[in-house]
PDB file of C-alpha atoms in Angstrom:
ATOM      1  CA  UNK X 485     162.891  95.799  78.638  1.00 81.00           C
ATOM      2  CA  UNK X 486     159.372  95.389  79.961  1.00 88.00           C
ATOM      3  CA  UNK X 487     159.783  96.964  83.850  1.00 84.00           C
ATOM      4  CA  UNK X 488     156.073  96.031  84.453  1.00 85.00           C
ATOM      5  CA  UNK X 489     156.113  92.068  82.934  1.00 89.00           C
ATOM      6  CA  UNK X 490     159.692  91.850  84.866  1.00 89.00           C
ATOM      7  CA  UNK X 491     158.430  93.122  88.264  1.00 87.00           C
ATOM      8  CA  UNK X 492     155.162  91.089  88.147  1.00 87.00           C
ATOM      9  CA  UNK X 493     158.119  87.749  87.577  1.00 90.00           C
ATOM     10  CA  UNK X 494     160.255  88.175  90.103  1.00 90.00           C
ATOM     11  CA  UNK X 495     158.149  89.366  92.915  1.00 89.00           C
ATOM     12  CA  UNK X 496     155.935  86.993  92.839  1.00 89.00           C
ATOM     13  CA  UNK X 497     159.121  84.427  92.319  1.00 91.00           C
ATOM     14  CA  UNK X 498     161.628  84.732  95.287  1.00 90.00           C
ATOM     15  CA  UNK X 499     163.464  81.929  93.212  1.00 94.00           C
ATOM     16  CA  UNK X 500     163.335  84.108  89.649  1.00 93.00           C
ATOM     17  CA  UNK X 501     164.240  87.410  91.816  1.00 89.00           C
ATOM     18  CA  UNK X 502     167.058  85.603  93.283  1.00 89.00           C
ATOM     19  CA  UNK X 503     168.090  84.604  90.059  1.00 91.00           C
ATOM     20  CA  UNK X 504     168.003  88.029  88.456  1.00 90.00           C
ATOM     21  CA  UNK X 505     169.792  89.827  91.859  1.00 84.00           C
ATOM     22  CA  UNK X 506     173.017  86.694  91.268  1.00 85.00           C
ATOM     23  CA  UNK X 507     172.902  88.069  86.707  1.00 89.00           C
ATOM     24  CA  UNK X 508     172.590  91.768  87.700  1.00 86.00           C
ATOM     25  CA  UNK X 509     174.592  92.127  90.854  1.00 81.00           C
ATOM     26  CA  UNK X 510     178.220  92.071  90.188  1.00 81.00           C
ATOM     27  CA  UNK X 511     177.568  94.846  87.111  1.00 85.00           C
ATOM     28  CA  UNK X 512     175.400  97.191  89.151  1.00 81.00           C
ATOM     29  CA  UNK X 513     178.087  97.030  92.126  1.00 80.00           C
ATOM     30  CA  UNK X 514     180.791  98.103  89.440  1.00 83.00           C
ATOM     31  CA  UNK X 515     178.659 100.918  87.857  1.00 83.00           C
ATOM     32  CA  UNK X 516     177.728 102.560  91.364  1.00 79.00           C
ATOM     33  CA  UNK X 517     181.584 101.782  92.313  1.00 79.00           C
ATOM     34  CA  UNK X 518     182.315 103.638  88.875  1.00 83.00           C
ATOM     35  CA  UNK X 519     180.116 106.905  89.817  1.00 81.00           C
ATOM     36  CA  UNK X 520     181.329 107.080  93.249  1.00 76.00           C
ATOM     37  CA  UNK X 521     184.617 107.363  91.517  1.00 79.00           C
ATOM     38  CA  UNK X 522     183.782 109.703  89.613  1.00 83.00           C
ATOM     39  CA  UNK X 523     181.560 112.484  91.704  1.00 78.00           C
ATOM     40  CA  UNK X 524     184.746 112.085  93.969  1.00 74.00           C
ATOM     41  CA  UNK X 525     187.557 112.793  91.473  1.00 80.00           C
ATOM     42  CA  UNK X 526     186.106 113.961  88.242  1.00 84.00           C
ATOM     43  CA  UNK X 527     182.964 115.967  89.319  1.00 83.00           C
ATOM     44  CA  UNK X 528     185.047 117.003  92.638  1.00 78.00           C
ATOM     45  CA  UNK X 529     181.299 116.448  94.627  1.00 74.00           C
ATOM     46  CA  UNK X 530     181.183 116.864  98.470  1.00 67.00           C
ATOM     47  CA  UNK X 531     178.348 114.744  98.503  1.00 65.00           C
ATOM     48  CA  UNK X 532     177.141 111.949  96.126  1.00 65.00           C
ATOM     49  CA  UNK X 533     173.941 109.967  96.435  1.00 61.00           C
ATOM     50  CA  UNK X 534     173.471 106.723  94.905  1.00 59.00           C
ATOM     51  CA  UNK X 535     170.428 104.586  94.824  1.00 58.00           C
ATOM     52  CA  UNK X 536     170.450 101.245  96.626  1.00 63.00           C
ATOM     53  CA  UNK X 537     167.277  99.675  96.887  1.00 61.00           C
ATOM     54  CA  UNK X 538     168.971  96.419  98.407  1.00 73.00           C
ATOM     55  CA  UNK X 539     171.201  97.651 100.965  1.00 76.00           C
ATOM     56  CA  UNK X 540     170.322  95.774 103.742  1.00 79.00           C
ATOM     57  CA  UNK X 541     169.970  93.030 101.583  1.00 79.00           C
ATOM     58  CA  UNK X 542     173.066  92.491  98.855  1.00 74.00           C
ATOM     59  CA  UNK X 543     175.498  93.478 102.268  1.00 74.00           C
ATOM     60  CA  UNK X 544     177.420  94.517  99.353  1.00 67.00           C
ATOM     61  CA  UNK X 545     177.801  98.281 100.482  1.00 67.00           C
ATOM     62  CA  UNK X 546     178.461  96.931 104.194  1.00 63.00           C
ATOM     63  CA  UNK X 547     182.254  97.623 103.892  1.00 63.00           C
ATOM     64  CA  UNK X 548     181.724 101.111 102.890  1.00 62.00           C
ATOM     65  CA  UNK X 549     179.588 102.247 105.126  1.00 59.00           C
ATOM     66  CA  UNK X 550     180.126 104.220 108.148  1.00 62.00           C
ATOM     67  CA  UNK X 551     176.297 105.172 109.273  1.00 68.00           C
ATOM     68  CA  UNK X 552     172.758 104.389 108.091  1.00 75.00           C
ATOM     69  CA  UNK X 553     169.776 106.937 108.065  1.00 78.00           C
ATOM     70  CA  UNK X 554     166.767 105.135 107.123  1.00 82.00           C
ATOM     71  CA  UNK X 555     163.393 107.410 106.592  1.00 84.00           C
ATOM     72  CA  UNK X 556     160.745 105.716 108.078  1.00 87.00           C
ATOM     73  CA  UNK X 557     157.118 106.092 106.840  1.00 91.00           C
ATOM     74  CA  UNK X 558     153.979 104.153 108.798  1.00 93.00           C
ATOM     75  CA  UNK X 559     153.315 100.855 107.219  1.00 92.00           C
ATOM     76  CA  UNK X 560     150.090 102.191 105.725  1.00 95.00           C
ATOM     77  CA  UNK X 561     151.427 105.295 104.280  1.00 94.00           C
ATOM     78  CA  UNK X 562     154.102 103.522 102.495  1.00 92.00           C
ATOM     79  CA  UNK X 563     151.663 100.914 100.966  1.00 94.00           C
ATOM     80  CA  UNK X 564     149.418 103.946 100.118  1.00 95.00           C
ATOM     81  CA  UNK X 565     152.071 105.870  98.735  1.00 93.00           C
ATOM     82  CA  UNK X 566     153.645 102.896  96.724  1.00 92.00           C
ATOM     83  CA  UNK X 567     150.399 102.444  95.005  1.00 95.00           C
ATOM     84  CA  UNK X 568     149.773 105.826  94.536  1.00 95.00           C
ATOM     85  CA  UNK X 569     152.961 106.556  92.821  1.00 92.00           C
ATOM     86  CA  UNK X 570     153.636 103.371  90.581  1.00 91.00           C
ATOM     87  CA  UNK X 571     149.653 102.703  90.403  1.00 93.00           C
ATOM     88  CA  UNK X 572     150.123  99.182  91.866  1.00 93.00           C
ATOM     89  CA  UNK X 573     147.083  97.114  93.099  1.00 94.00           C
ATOM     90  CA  UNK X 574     147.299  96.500  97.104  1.00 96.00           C
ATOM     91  CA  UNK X 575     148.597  93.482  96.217  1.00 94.00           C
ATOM     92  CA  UNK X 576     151.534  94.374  93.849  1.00 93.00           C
ATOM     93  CA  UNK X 577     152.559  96.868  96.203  1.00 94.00           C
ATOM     94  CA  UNK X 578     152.225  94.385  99.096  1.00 94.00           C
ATOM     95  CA  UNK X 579     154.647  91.988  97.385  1.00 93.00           C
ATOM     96  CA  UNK X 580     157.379  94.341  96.841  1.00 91.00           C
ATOM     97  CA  UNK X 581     156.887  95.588 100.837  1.00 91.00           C
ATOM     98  CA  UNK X 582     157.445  91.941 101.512  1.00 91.00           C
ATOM     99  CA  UNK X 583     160.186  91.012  99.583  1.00 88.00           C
ATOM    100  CA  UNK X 584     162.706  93.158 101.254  1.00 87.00           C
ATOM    101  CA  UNK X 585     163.566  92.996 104.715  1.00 88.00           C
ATOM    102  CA  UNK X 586     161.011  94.816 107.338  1.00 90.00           C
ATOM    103  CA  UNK X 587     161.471  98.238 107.814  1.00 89.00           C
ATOM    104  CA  UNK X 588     161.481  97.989 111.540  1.00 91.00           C
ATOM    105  CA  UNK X 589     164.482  96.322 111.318  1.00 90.00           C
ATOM    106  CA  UNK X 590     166.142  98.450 109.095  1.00 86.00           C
ATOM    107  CA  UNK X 591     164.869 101.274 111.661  1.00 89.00           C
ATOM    108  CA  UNK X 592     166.512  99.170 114.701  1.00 91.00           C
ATOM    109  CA  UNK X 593     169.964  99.202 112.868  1.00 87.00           C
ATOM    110  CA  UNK X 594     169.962 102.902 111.596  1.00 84.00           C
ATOM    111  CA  UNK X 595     172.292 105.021 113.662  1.00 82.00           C
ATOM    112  CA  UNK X 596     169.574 108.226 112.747  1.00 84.00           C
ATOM    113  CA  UNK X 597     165.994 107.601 111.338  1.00 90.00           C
ATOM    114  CA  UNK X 598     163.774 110.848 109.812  1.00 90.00           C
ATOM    115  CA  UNK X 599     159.770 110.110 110.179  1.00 94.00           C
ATOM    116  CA  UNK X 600     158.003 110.630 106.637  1.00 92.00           C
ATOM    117  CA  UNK X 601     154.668 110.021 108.049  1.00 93.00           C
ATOM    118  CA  UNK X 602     153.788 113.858 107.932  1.00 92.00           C
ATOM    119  CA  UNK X 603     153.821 116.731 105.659  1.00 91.00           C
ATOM    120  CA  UNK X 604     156.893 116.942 102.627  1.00 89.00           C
ATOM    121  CA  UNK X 605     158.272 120.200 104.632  1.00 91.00           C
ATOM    122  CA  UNK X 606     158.158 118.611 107.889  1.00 93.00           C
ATOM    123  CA  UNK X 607     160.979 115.548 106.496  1.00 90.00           C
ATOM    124  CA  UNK X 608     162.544 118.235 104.630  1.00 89.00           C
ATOM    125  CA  UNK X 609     163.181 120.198 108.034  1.00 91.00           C
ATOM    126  CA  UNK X 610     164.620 116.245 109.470  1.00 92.00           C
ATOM    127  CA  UNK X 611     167.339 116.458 106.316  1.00 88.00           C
ATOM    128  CA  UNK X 612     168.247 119.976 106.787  1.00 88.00           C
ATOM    129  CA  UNK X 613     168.483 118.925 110.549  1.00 90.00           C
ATOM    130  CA  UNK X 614     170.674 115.846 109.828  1.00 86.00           C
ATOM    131  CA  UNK X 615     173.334 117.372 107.021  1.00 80.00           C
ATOM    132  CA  UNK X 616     175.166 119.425 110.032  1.00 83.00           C
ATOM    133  CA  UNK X 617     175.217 116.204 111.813  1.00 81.00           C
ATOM    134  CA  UNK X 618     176.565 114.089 108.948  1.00 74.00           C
ATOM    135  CA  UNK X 619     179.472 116.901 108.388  1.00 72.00           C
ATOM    136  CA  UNK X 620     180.517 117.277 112.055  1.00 73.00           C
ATOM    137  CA  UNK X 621     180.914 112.907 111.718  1.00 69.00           C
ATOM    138  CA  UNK X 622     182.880 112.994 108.461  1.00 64.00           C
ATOM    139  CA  UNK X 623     184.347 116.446 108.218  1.00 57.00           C
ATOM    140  CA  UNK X 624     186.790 115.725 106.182  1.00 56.00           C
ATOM    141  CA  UNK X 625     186.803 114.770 102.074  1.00 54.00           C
ATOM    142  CA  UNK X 626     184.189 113.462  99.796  1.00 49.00           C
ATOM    143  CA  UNK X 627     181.141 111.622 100.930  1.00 51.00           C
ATOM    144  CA  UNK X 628     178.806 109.036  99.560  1.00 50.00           C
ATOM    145  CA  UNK X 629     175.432 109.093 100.606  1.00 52.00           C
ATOM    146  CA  UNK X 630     173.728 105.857  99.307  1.00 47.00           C
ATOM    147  CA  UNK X 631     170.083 106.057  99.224  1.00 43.00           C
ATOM    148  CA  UNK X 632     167.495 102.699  99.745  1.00 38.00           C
ATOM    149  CA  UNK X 633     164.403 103.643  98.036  1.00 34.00           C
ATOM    150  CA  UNK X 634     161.796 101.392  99.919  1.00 31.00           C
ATOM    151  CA  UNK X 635     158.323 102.566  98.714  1.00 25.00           C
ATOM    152  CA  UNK X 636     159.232 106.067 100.005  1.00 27.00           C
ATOM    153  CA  UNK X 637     161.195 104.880 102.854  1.00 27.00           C
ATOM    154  CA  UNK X 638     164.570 105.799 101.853  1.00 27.00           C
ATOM    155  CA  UNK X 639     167.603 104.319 103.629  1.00 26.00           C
ATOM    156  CA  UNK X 640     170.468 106.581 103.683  1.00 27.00           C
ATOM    157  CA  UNK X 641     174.030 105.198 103.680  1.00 29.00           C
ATOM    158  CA  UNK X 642     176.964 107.909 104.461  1.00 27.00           C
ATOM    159  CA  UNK X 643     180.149 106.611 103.775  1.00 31.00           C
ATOM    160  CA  UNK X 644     184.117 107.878 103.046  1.00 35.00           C
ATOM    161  CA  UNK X 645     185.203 105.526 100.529  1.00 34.00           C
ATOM    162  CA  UNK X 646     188.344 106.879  99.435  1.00 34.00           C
ATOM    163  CA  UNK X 647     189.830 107.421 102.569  1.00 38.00           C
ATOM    164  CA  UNK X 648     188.099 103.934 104.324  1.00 42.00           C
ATOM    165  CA  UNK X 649     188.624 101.536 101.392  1.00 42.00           C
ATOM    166  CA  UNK X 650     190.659 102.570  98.420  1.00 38.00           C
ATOM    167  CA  UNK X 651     193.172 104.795 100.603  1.00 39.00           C
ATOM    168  CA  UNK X 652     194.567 101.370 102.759  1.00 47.00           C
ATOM    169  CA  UNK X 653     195.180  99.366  99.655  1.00 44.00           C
ATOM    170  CA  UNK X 654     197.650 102.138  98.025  1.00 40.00           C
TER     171      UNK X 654
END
């Protein structure tokens, strides 16, 4: 699979991109669904993260979720950083910013949002601030934390899915 020939199709395409999110959906929602299941019961994790980089988006997690952190970097910094990283042209990185939905709004719908416009150590002092919080919310059994990578702004997702979805239908 050519990553960099794919992305260059389908994000300048919303039609092609729409197109590959209706092929890939229904087997990436059953693999995460799989590991969830397993850090839970097999790996006996307290908490299990899970990339999601259309949250928002697919509304396919919106069931399991019980609260959203989103981490928040300044528009410039995440262009910056997304070119940086993945040595995209302004423009590359510009289309991926723009094909998912604005981070302001995924800010206004967070119930807690870290700022990753400083230093590394000052968001790692936010997450090491926010885990307490999380636990006192869902003190009880295994958590999933699923993570929205957005160009460095990562949307996290904590959720209880035994004891929210699979628990009621048993």
């Amino acid at each position: 699979l050519n990553r960099t020939r794919l992305g260059e199709m389908i994000f300048a395409s919303p039609k092609k991109r729409k197109q590959l999110n209706a092929i890939t959906g229904r087997p990436i929602f059953y693999a995460v669904v799989r590991r969830i299941l397993h850090e839970m019961f097999i790996a006996r994790s307290d908490v299990v993260i899970l990339d999601a980089p259309l949250l928002y988006e697919t509304k396919v997690f919106q069931y399991f979720v019980k609260g959203v952190v989103v981490v928040y970097a300044k528009p410039h910094l995440q262009l910056q950083r997304l070119m940086d990283r993945n040595g995209y042209t302004r423009d590359e990185a510009q289309q991926r910013i723009s094909s998912q939905m604005p981070m302001a709004e995924k800010v206004r719908r967070a119930q807690h949002v870290l700022d990753n416009s400083g230093e590394r150590e000052e968001l790692c002092k936010q997450v090491d601030d926010l885990y307490p919080r999380i636990q006192r919310l869902w003190p009880t059994g295994t958590h999933t934390l699923v993570a929205s990578f957005v160009a460095l702004a990562v949307t996290f997702a904590v959720q209880s899915l035994y004891s929210a979805v699979i628990a009621p239908h048993h």
